[in-house]
Each structure stands twice: as C-alpha cells, then as structure tokens.
Coordinates of C-alpha atoms in Angstrom, one line a residue:
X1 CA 0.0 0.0 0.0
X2 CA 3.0 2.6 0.9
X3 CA 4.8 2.2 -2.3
X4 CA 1.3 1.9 -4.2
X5 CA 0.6 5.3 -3.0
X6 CA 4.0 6.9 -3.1
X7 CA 4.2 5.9 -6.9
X8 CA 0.7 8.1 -7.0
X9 CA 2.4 10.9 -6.8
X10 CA 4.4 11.1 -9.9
X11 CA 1.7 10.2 -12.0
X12 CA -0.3 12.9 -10.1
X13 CA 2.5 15.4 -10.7
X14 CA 2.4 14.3 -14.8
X15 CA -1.4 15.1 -15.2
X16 CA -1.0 18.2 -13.3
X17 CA 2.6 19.7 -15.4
X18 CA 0.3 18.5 -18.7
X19 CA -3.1 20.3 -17.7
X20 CA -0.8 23.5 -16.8
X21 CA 0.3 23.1 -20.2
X22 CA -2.8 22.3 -22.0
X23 CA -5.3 24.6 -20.1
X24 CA -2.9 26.9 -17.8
X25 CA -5.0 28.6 -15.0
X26 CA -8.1 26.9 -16.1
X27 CA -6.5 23.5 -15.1
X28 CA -7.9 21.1 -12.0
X29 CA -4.3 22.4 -10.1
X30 CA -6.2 22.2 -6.9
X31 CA -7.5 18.3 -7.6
X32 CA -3.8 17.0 -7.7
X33 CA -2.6 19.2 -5.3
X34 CA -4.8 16.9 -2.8
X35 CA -4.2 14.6 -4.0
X36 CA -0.6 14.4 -4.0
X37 CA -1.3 15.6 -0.3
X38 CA -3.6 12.4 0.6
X39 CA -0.7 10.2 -0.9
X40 CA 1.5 11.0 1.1
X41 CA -0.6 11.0 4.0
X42 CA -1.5 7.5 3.4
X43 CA 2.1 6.7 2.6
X44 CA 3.5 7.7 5.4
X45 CA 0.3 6.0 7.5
X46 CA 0.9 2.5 5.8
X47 CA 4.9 3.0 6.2
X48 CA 4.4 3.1 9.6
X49 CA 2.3 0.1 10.3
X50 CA 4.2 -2.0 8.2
X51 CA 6.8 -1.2 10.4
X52 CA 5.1 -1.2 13.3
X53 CA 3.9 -5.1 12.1
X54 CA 7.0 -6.4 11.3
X55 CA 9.4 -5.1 13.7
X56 CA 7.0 -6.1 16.4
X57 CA 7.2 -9.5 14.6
X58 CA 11.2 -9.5 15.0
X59 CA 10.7 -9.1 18.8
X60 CA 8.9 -12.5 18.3
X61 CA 11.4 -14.3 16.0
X62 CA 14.2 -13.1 18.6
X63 CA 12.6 -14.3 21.6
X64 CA 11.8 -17.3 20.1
X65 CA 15.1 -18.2 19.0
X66 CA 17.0 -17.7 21.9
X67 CA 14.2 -19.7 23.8
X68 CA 15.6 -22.4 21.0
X69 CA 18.8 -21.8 22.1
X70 CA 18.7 -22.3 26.0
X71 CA 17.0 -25.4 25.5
X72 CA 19.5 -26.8 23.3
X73 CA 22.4 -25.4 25.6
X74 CA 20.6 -28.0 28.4
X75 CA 21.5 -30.8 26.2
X76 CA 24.8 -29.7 25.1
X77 CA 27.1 -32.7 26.1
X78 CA 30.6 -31.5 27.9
X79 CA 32.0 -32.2 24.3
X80 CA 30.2 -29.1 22.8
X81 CA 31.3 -27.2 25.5
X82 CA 34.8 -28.3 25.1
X83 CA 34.3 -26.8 21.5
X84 CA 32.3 -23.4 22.3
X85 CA 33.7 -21.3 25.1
X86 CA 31.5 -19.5 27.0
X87 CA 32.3 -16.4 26.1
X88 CA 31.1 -17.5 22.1
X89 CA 28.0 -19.1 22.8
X90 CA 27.1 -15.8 25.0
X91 CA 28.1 -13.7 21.8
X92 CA 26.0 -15.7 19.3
X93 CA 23.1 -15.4 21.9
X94 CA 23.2 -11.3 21.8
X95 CA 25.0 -10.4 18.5
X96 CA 24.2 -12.9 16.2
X97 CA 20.3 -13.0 17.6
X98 CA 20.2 -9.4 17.0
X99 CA 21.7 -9.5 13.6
X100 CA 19.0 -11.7 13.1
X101 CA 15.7 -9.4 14.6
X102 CA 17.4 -7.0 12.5
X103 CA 17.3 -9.5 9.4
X104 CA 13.6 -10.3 9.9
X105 CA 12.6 -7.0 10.9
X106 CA 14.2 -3.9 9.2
X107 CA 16.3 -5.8 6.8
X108 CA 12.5 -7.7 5.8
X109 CA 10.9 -4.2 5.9
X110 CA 14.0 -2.3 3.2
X111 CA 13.7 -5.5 1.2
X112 CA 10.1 -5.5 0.3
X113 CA 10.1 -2.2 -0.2
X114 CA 13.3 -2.4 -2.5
X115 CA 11.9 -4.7 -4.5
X116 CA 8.1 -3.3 -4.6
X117 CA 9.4 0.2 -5.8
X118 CA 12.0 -1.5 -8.2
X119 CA 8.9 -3.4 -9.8
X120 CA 6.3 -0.7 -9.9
X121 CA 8.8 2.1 -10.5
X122 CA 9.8 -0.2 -13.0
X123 CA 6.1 -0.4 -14.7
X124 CA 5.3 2.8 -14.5
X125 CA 8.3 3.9 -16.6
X126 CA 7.6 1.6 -19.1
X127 CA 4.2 3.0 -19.2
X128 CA 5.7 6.4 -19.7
X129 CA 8.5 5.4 -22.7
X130 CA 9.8 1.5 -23.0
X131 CA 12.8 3.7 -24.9
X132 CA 13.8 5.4 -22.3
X133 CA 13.5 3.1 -19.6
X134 CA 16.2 1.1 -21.6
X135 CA 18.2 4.1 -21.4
X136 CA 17.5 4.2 -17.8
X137 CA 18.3 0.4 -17.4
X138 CA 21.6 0.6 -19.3
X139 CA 23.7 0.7 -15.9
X140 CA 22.1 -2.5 -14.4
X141 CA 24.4 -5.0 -15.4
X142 CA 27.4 -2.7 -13.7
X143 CA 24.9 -2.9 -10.5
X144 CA 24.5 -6.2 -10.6
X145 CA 28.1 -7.2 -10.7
X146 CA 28.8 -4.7 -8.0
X147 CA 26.4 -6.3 -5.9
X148 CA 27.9 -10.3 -6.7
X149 CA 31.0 -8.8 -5.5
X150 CA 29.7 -6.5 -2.6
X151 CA 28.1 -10.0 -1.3
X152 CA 30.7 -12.2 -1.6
X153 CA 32.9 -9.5 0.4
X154 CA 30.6 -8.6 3.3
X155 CA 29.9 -12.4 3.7
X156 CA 33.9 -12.9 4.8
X157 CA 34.1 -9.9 6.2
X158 CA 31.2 -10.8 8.6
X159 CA 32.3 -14.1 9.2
X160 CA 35.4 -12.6 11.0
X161 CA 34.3 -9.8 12.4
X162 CA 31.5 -12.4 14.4
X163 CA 34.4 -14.8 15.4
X164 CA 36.7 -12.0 16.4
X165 CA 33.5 -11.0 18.5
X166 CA 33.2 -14.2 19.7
X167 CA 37.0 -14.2 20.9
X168 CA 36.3 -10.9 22.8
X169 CA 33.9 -12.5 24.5
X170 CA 35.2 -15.3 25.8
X171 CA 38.6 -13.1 26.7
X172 CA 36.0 -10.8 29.1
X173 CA 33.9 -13.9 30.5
X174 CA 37.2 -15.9 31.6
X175 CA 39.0 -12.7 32.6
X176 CA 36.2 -12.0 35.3
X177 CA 35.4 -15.3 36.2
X178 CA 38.9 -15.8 37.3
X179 CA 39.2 -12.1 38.3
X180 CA 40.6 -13.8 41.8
X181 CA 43.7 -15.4 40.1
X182 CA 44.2 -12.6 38.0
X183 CA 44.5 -10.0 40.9
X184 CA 46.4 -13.3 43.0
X185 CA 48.9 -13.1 40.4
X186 CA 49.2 -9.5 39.7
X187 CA 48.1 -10.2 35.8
X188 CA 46.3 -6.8 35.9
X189 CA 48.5 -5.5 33.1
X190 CA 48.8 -8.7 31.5
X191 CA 45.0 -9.1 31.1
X192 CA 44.6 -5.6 29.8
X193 CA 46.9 -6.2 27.1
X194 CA 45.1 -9.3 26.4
X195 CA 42.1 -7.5 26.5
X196 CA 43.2 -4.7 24.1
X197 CA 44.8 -7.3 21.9
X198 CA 41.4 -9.0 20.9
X199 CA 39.9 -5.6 21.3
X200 CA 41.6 -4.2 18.1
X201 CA 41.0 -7.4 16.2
X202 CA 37.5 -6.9 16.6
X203 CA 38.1 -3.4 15.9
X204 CA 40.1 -3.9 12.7
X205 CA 37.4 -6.8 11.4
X206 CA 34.8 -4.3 12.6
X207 CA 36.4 -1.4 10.4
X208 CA 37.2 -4.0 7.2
X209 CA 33.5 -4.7 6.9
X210 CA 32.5 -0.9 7.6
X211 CA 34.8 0.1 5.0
X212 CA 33.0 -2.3 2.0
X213 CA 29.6 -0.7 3.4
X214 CA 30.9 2.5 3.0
X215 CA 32.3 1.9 -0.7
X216 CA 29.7 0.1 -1.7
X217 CA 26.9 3.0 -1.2
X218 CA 28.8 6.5 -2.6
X219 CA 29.4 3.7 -6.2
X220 CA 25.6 2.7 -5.9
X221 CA 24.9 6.4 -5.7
X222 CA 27.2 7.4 -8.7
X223 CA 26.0 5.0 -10.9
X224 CA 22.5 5.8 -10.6
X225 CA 23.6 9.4 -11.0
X226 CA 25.4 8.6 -13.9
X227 CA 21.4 7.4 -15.2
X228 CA 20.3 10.1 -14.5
X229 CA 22.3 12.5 -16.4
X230 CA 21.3 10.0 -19.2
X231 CA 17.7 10.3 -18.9
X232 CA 17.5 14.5 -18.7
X233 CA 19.8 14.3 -22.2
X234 CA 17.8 11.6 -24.2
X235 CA 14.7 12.7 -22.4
X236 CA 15.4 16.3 -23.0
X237 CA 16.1 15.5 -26.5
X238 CA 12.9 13.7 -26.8
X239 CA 11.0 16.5 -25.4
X240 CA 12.2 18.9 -27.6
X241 CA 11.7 16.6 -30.6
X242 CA 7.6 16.8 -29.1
X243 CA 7.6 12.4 -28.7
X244 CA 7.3 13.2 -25.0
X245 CA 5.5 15.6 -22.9
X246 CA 7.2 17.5 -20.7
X247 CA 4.9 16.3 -17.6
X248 CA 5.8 12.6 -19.0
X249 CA 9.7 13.3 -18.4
X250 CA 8.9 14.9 -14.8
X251 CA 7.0 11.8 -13.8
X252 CA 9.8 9.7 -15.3
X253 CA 12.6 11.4 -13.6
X254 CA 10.1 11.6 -10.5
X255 CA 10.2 7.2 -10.8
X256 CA 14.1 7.5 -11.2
X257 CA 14.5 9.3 -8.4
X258 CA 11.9 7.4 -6.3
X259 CA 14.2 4.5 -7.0
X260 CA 17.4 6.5 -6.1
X261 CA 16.6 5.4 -2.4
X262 CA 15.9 1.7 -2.9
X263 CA 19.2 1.9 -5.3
X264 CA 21.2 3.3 -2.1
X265 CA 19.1 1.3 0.5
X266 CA 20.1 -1.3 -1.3
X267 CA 23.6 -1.8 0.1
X268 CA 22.7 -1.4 3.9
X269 CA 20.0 -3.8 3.0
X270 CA 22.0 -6.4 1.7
X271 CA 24.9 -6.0 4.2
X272 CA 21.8 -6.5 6.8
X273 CA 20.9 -9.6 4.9
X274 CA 24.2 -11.1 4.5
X275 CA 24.9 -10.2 8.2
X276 CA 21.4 -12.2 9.4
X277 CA 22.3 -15.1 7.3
X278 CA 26.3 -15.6 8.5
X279 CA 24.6 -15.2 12.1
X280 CA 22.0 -17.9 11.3
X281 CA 23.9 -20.0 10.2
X282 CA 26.2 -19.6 13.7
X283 CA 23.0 -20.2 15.2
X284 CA 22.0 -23.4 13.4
X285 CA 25.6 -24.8 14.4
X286 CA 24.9 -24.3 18.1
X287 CA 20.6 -25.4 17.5
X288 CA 22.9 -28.9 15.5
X289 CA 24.7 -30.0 18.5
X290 CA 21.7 -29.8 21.1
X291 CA 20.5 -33.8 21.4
X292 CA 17.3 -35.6 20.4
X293 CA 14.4 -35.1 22.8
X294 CA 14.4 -38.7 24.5
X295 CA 11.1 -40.6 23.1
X296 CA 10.5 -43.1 26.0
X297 CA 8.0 -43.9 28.1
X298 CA 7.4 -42.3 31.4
X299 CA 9.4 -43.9 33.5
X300 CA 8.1 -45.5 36.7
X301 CA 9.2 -44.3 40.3
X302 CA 13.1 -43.8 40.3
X303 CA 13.1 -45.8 43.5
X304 CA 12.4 -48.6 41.9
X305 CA 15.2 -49.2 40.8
X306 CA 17.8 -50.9 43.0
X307 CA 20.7 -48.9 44.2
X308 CA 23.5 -50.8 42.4
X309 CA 26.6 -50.1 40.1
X310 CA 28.3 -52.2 38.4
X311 CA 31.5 -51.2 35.2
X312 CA 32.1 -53.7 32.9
X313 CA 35.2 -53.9 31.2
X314 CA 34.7 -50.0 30.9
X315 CA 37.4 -48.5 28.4
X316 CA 36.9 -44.5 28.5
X317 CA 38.6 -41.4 26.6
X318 CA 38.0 -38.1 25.8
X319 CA 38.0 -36.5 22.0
X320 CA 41.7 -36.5 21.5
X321 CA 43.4 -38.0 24.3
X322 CA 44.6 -41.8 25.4
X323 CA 42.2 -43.4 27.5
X324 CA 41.9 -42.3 30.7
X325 CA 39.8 -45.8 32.1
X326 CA 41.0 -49.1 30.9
X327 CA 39.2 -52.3 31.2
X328 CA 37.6 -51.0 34.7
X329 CA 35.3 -54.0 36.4
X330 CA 33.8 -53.6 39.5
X331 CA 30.1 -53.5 41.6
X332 CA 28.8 -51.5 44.4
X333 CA 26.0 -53.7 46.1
X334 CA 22.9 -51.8 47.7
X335 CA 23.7 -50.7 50.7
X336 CA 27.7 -50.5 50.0
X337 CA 30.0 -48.1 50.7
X338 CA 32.7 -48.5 47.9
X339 CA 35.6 -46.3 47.5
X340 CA 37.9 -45.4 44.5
X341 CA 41.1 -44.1 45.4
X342 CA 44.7 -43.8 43.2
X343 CA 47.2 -41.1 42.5
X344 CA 46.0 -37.7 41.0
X345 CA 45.2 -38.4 37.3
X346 CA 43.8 -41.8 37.5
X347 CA 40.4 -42.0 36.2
X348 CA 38.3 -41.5 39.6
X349 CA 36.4 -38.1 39.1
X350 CA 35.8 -39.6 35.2
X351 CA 33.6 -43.0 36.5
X352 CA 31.4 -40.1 38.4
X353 CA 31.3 -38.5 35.0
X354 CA 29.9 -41.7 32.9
X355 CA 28.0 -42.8 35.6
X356 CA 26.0 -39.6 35.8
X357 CA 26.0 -39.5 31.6
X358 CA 27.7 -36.3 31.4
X359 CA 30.2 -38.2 29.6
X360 CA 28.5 -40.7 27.4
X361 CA 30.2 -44.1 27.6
X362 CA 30.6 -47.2 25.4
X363 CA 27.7 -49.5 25.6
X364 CA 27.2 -52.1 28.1
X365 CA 30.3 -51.1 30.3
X366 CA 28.2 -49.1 33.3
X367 CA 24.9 -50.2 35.0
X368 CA 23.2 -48.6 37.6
X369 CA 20.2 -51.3 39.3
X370 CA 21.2 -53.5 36.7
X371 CA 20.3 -51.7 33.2
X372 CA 22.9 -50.1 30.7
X373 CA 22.7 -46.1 31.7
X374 CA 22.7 -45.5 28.1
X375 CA 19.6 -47.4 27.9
X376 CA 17.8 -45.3 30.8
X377 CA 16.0 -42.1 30.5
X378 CA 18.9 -39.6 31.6
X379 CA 16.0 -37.7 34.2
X380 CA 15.3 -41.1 35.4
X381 CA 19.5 -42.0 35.9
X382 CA 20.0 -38.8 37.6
X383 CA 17.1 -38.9 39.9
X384 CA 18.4 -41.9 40.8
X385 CA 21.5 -40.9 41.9
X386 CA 23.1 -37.7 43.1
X387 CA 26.5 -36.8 41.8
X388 CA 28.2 -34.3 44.1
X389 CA 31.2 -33.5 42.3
X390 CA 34.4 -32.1 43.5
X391 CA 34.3 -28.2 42.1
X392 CA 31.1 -27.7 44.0
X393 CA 29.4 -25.3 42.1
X394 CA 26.5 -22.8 43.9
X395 CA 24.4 -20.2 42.2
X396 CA 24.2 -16.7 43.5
X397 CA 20.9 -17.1 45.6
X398 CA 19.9 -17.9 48.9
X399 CA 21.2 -21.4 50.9
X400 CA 18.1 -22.6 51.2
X401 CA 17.8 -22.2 47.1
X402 CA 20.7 -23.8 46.2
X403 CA 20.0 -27.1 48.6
X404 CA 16.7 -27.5 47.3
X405 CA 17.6 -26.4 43.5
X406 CA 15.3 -28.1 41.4
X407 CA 12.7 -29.4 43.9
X408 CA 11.1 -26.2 45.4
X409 CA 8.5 -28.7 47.4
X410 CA 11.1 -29.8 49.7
X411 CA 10.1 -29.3 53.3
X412 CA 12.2 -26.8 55.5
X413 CA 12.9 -30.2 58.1
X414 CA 14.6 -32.2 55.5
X415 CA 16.8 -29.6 54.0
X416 CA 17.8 -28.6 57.7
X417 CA 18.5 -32.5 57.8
X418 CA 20.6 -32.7 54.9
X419 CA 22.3 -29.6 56.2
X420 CA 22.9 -31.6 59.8
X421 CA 24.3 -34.8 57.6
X422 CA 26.5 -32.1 55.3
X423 CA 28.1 -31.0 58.3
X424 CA 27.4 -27.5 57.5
X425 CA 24.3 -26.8 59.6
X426 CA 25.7 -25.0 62.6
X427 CA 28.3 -22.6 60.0
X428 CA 24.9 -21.7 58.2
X429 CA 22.8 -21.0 61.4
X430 CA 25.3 -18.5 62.7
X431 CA 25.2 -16.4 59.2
X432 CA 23.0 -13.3 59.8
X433 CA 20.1 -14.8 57.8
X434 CA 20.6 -18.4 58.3
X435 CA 20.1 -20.5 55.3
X436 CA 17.9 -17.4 54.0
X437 CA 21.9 -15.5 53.2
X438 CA 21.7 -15.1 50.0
X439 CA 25.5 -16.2 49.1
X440 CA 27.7 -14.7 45.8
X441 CA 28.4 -15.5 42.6
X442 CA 29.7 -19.7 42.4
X443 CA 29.1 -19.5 46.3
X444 CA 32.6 -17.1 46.4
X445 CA 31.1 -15.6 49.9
X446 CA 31.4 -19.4 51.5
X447 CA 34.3 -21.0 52.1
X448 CA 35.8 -23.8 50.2
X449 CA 34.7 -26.4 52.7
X450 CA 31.6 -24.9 53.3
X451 CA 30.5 -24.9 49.2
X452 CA 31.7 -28.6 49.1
X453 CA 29.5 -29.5 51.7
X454 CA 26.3 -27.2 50.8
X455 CA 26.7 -28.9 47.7
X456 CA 26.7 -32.2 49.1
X457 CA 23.5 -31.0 51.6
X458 CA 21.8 -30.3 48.1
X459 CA 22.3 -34.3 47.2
X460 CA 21.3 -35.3 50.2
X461 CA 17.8 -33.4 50.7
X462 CA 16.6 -35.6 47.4
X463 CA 17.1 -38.6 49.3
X464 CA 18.9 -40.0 46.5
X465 CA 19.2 -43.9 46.2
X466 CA 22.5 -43.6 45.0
X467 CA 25.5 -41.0 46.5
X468 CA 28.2 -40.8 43.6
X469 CA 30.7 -38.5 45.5
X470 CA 33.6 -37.2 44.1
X471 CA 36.7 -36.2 46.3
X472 CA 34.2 -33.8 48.6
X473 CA 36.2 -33.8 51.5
X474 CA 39.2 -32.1 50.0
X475 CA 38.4 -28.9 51.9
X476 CA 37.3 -30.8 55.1
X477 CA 39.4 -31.4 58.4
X478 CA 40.2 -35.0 59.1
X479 CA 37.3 -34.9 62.1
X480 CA 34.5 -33.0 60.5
X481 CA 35.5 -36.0 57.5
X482 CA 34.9 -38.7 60.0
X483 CA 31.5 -37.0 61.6
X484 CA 30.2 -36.7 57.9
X485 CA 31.2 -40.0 56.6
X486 CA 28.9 -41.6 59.9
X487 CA 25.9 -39.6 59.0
X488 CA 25.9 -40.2 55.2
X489 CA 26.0 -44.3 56.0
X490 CA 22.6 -44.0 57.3
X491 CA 21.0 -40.9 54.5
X492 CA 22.1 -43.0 51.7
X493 CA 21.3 -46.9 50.7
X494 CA 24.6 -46.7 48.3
X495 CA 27.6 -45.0 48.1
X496 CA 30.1 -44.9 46.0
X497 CA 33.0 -42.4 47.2
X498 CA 35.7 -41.2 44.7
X499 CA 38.8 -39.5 46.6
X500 CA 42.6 -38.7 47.3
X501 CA 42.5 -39.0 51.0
X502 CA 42.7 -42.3 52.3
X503 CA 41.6 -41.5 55.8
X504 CA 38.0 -41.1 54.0
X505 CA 38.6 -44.0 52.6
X506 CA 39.6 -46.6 55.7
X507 CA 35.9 -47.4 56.6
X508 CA 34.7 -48.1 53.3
X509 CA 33.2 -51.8 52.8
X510 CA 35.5 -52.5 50.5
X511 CA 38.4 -49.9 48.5
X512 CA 39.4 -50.1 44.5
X513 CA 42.4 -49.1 43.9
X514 CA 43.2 -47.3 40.5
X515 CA 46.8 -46.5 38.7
X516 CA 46.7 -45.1 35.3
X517 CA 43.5 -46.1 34.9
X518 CA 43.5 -49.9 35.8
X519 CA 42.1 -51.5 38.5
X520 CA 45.2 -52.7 40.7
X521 CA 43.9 -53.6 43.8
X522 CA 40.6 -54.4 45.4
X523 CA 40.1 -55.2 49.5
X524 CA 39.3 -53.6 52.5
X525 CA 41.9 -51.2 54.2
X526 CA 43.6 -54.0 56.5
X527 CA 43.7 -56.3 53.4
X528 CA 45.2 -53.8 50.9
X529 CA 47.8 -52.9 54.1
X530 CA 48.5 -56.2 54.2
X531 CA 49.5 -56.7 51.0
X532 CA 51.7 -54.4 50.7
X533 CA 51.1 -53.1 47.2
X534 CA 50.1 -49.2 45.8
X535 CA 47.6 -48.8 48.5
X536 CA 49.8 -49.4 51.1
X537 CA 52.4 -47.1 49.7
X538 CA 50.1 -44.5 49.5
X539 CA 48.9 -45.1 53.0
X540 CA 52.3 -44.9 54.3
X541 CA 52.8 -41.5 52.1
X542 CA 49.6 -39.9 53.5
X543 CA 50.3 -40.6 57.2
X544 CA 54.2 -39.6 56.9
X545 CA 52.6 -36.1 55.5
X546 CA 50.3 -35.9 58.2
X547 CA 53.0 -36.0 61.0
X548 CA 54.9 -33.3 59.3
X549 CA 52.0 -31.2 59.1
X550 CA 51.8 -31.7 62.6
X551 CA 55.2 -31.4 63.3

C-alpha cells in the first residue's frame, strides 16, 4: 500500500505539469494538489504500520530463537562445551540473535520495499517510454556485478568480524570469572593487554567490513547518478523533438529518483541480509549439536530401581586423548559403601562422570540397578543418583535455594536435615540470615569447605538412592570428614565415594584401587595394608605427610 501510494504521486505530478500546459490557470491544479497531499498521508500511515507489524514481529522471532537456544544449551554434552567457550556461545546469543531481529525486521521491511518500488517504479516507466526506460536500465548489469561482489565481500568480512566477536567475549567472561587469580597473580597488566589485543582485532574486522559498506553505497549512488544524467539528455532530447510531454519526463525522472533510495538502501539492505544469514547460520551450528528429545516412556518411580553399580570392562577417553579408564570391572551392592582411590590423574572423578552420563560411555560397560545407563531415560539416571562433584558449584541465591535447587517442594525439616548430615548446619545458622543468606556469585562468599558440603547437603535433601561423591572432602578437616562419613551411612542406601584422601577412605566396605587407569587392587583397608602393594604405599605416604603437618 505505501509504495502503491508513493508511486501516486508522480503520476499525479504528470497530469497536473500537462493540464498546466494544455489549459494553464483553467486546469484542475487544486484536484492533484490533494491529492498528491492524501498520498503521502496514506504513505507515510501504511509505512508506519508496516513497520510497526514487522518489527514487532522481530521481537517474536528473537525471543523465540534464543528460547531455542537455551533449551539446546541444556543438552549440550561436555564435548560441545569443550568446542564453544562460553564467552562465544554468549556472543551468538546477543549479537548474532540481534543480527538476526534485525534480518527479519528492518532488513525484511528495506527488502520489500526495495523490491516493490523497483517493480512498480519499474512499470510505471515503461508506461511512460519503453525507450527510455532502456536508457535508464543501461547501468544495471554494472549494478549487478557490484552487488555479486559487494556479497561475496561482506559475507567474509562478517564471518570474521563475528568470530573476532566471539574471541572478545570469551577473553572478558574468563578474565572475570577468574578475576581472583588474576589480581592473585598481579596479571592486571597482562589481562589488559590481552584485552586490548582481541579488542583491536575486533576493531580492525569491525572497520574491514564498515569500510566495504561505506564503498559500496557512494558507487551505488554514482551509478545511478550517472542514469540520470542519461535520462535528462535523451529525455530532454525527446521532449524537444515533441515524442514526450514534458509532464511525462517529470514523472519519469520523479520514478528514477523514487528508485534513487531503494538503489542506495540497497547496500545497507544487503549488508543487513548477508549479516542475518552468517549469524544464522552460527546459530544453526549451536541449534545442531543440542540432542534428540528422549522418546521413552514415562518412566516408573526412580526408587524402583535398585541402588547398584556395576562397570564392565569400561574403556573410557575423551576427544583426542589416550584413554583415561582401561578395562575398569567392579560393583557397588545396595547398601555399600565402595571407594575409588589412586594417585592424581587416574580416572576417579571420570567414573562419576559416565556414571551420571555427562560423559556418554561405550555401551554395556556401566549399570546402575542392573540396566545399561545408556539405555535409561537420563532424568530417570540422575534422579536416581546424586553426583556431588568435587568443584562444587553454587548459584548466586539464597542457601536454602541452592539445597533445594530443582525441587522447590522440599520441606524446610529435610533440607535442615541434609544440612545436619552435610556437616554445615551449625556454620549456616550463625550467618545473619541463616540459610535465607543469599550467598555470591559460584558461592565465592562461602568457604571452600563450606561450598563442598552445601553442595553435598543439596544431594542429600533428594534422598537420593544412590550417592556418587567425588573427592568432597578435599576442603574438610580429618574430624569434621569422620563426623560426615557416619551420618551419610545412614542418609544413603549406596555409596560410591571417589577421593585422594585415604583416611576417607579406611571405613569403606570394600576400597578399589586405581593406577593409570587400571584396576590394581581391590580389598578392605587391613587387606590392601596387608598386601603391601600401591595402596599401602600411599597409605604410608599420607600418614608420613600428616606428621609433618603436625610437626
């Protein structure tokens, strides 16, 4: 309707020049006058709710896609994660997304109207003289070959200046999330320079793609110029000669210059396309690695199933490296308490890792109650066993949030309970607020020890079948250890207990013993001593360390 109307106005402007010219005075001046005047009143009416329409639209298609996106991120397997840093998936959330709204909002709004008024302008001057509308057409094919190569040259120019964005992103994100170490170490300058570094690449891509914009729309303007001059010579020649009215060559000039816009437009426009697309397609990459929706049944209570482990034979490595796990066979029993101990770099945190499925493994190698994990619904697996691992990680909200995280129904007495079995209850009761102290960012106002074992309070208020803990007492003195290890034999059916310390280890039911990623030893802690082997060693290690501590 907008570019209907605005291509009124020329024709309206033709009829009036010829009835000047024809009756002078006498003419219907005041008819076109309004309306001319009505045309562009309804122009600019329809302009805006187009706008209004489309844009609002955008909003929508934004919203929508970075709804897309955060449920994809929640499938993402570490893997992805190991490929994306955070600091790029956060920029292809806010950049690329709002390349896009930009794409399907004013870049859709500047391409209809591109091509409408190239169409109808088009028509109209064909109407007027199909002679000098080739005239007028004669610099297309130099447009159209600046435009192949304008393309081709924004799409790479994009392309980096969205990875370079991406860079500076995940420079800022890990600068502040390790702004500790950084000030630890006195990196301040370091990090600045780091900063300034990816800053200037961004800058420089930035500036390479601003810079084919920027030549692209004074050629597209000079061109068209170039046209023009054409026109007012043959069309001047034309009216002189009396084939064309003068009005005729005012409304054709008035369609040339309507299209001047469009012509100009046309550059931002595609630059605005080009710039959507590249950022879609960034999108889709991320939207590609998300996994299938699982299509099984609902599963029946997660209780039911019994609170065993078993590996079998399990062979594990990550993208790239050696296997860290080779040929691992052992069971937990319900009711067991089983621990995994071995020198650093062993395997032990990655059997918490499978066994919760953040790491996929091989097939028919780990079993919890009996059935292949792979083979279980992953909300079923990890409902029915809680994996506390050893970087406890807390959200910036109250205690009480992050123990019941997930499961707002919990009652108030069994997350104080949890808290009593964490060992952490009495620390949190003397905090102004209680468990209501709302705590920082990755729990940073707690103490190491305390975070490990608010984190280990959360697994515990789910009454969770199955404990899976991972080195948790790392920040924990030898007696609060001992007080905690009492309590969880009687919160939790199963345990299996991954750790360094030994001492955590001595009243396990039975210890497996892991070097390089082999089982070496199995027992309980007077057999292993007894035999003289790694475990032994390391027992013997541990307790000489201890004395000089003490010492």
């Amino acid at each position: 309707m907008a570019t209907g109307l605005s291509l009124l106005i020329p024709w309206a402007v033709k009829h009036a020049i010829d009835a000047l010219q024809a009756e002078g005075a006498a003419g219907p001046l005041g008819l076109y006058v309004g309306l001319i005047v009505l045309c562009a009143l309804g122009n600019g009416v329809a302009r805006l709710a187009s706008r209004f329409a489309i844009a609002g639209a955008a909003q929508h298609v934004a919203a929508d896609l970075l709804d897309r996106l955060y449920a994809a991120m929640q499938t993402f397997p570490p893997a992805v994660f190991a490929r994306y840093g955070t600091g790029d998936l956060m920029a292809r959330a806010t950049s690329d997304v709002t390349a896009i709204r930009s794409l399907v909002g004013f870049g859709a709004v500047s391409a209809a109207s591109t091509v409408l008024a190239f169409v109808g302008a088009l028509a109209a001057m064909l109407a007027i003289d199909p002679r000098l509308t080739l005239w007028a057409m004669a610099p297309s094919p130099a447009l159209v070959l600046l435009v192949r190569h304008y393309n081709a040259l924004v799409t790479t120019r994009t392309h980096a200046m969205q990875e370079r964005l991406g860079e500076l992103s995940t420079v800022v994100q890990e600068r502040l999330a390790g702004i500790g170490v950084v000030r630890a170490y006195t990196m301040e300058a370091r990090a600045t320079a780091e900063f300034g570094a990816a800053n200037a690449a961004l800058r420089d891509a930035s500036a390479d793609l601003a810079r084919a914009q920027a030549h692209f729309t004074p050629l597209m303007g000079l061109i068209t110029g170039l046209g023009t001059l054409v026109i007012l010579w043959v069309g001047g020649t034309a009216v002189a000669a009396g084939r064309l009215s003068l009005g005729a060559l005012v409304a054709f000039t008035g369609y040339l210059g309507y299209l001047a816009w469009p012509t100009v437009a046309l550059g931002f426009t595609l630059a605005l396309g080009r710039r959507g697309l590249v950022s879609m397609e960034r999108i889709q990459q991320v939207l590609a690695e998300a996994l299938p929706p699982e299509t099984a049944a609902p599963p029946a209570d997660a209780a039911s199933l019994p609170a065993s482990i078993r590996f079998s034979r399990l062979t594990f490595a990550y993208p790239g490296r050696p296997p860290v796990l080779r040929d691992v066979s052992f069971d937990v029993r319900p009711g067991e308490l089983v621990a995994v101990v071995g020198p650093t770099g062993t395997g032990k945190s990655t059997l918490g890792l499978v066994l919760a499925r953040l790491w996929d493994p091989p097939r028919a190698t780990v079993f919890v109650g009996g059935e292949d994990v792979l083979t279980l619904p992953r909300g079923r697996l990890r409902s029915t066993l809680a994996w506390v691992p050893q970087d406890a990680f807390l959200f910036s909200r109250r205690i009480l949030d992050n123990v019941t995280l997930g499961r707002e129904g919990l009652a108030e007495d069994r997350v104080g309970a949890a808290l009593v079995t964490a060992g952490v209850a009495d620390e949190v009761a003397a905090f102004p607020l209680g468990w209501h102290t709302v705590i920082g960012e990755r729990g940073l106002t707690l103490s190491g020890g305390q975070r490990q074992r608010v984190a280990l309070a959360r697994a515990l208020a789910g009454a969770p079948p199955i404990l899976v803990l991972d080195d948790v007492f790392a920040n924990v003195d030898a007696a609060k250890e001992s007080e905690i290890l009492a309590g969880l034999r009687t919160a939790a059916p199963t345990i299996l207990l991954m750790t360094h310390r030994l001492r955590a280890a001595q009243g396990a039911d039975r210890i497996v013993v892991l070097d390089e990623g082999r089982v070496v030893e199995t027992g309980s802690h007077a057999t292993l001593l007894a035999a003289g082997g790694l475990y032994a060693r390391l027992w013997r290690t541990q307790r000489l360390e201890e004395e000089i501590a003490r010492a």
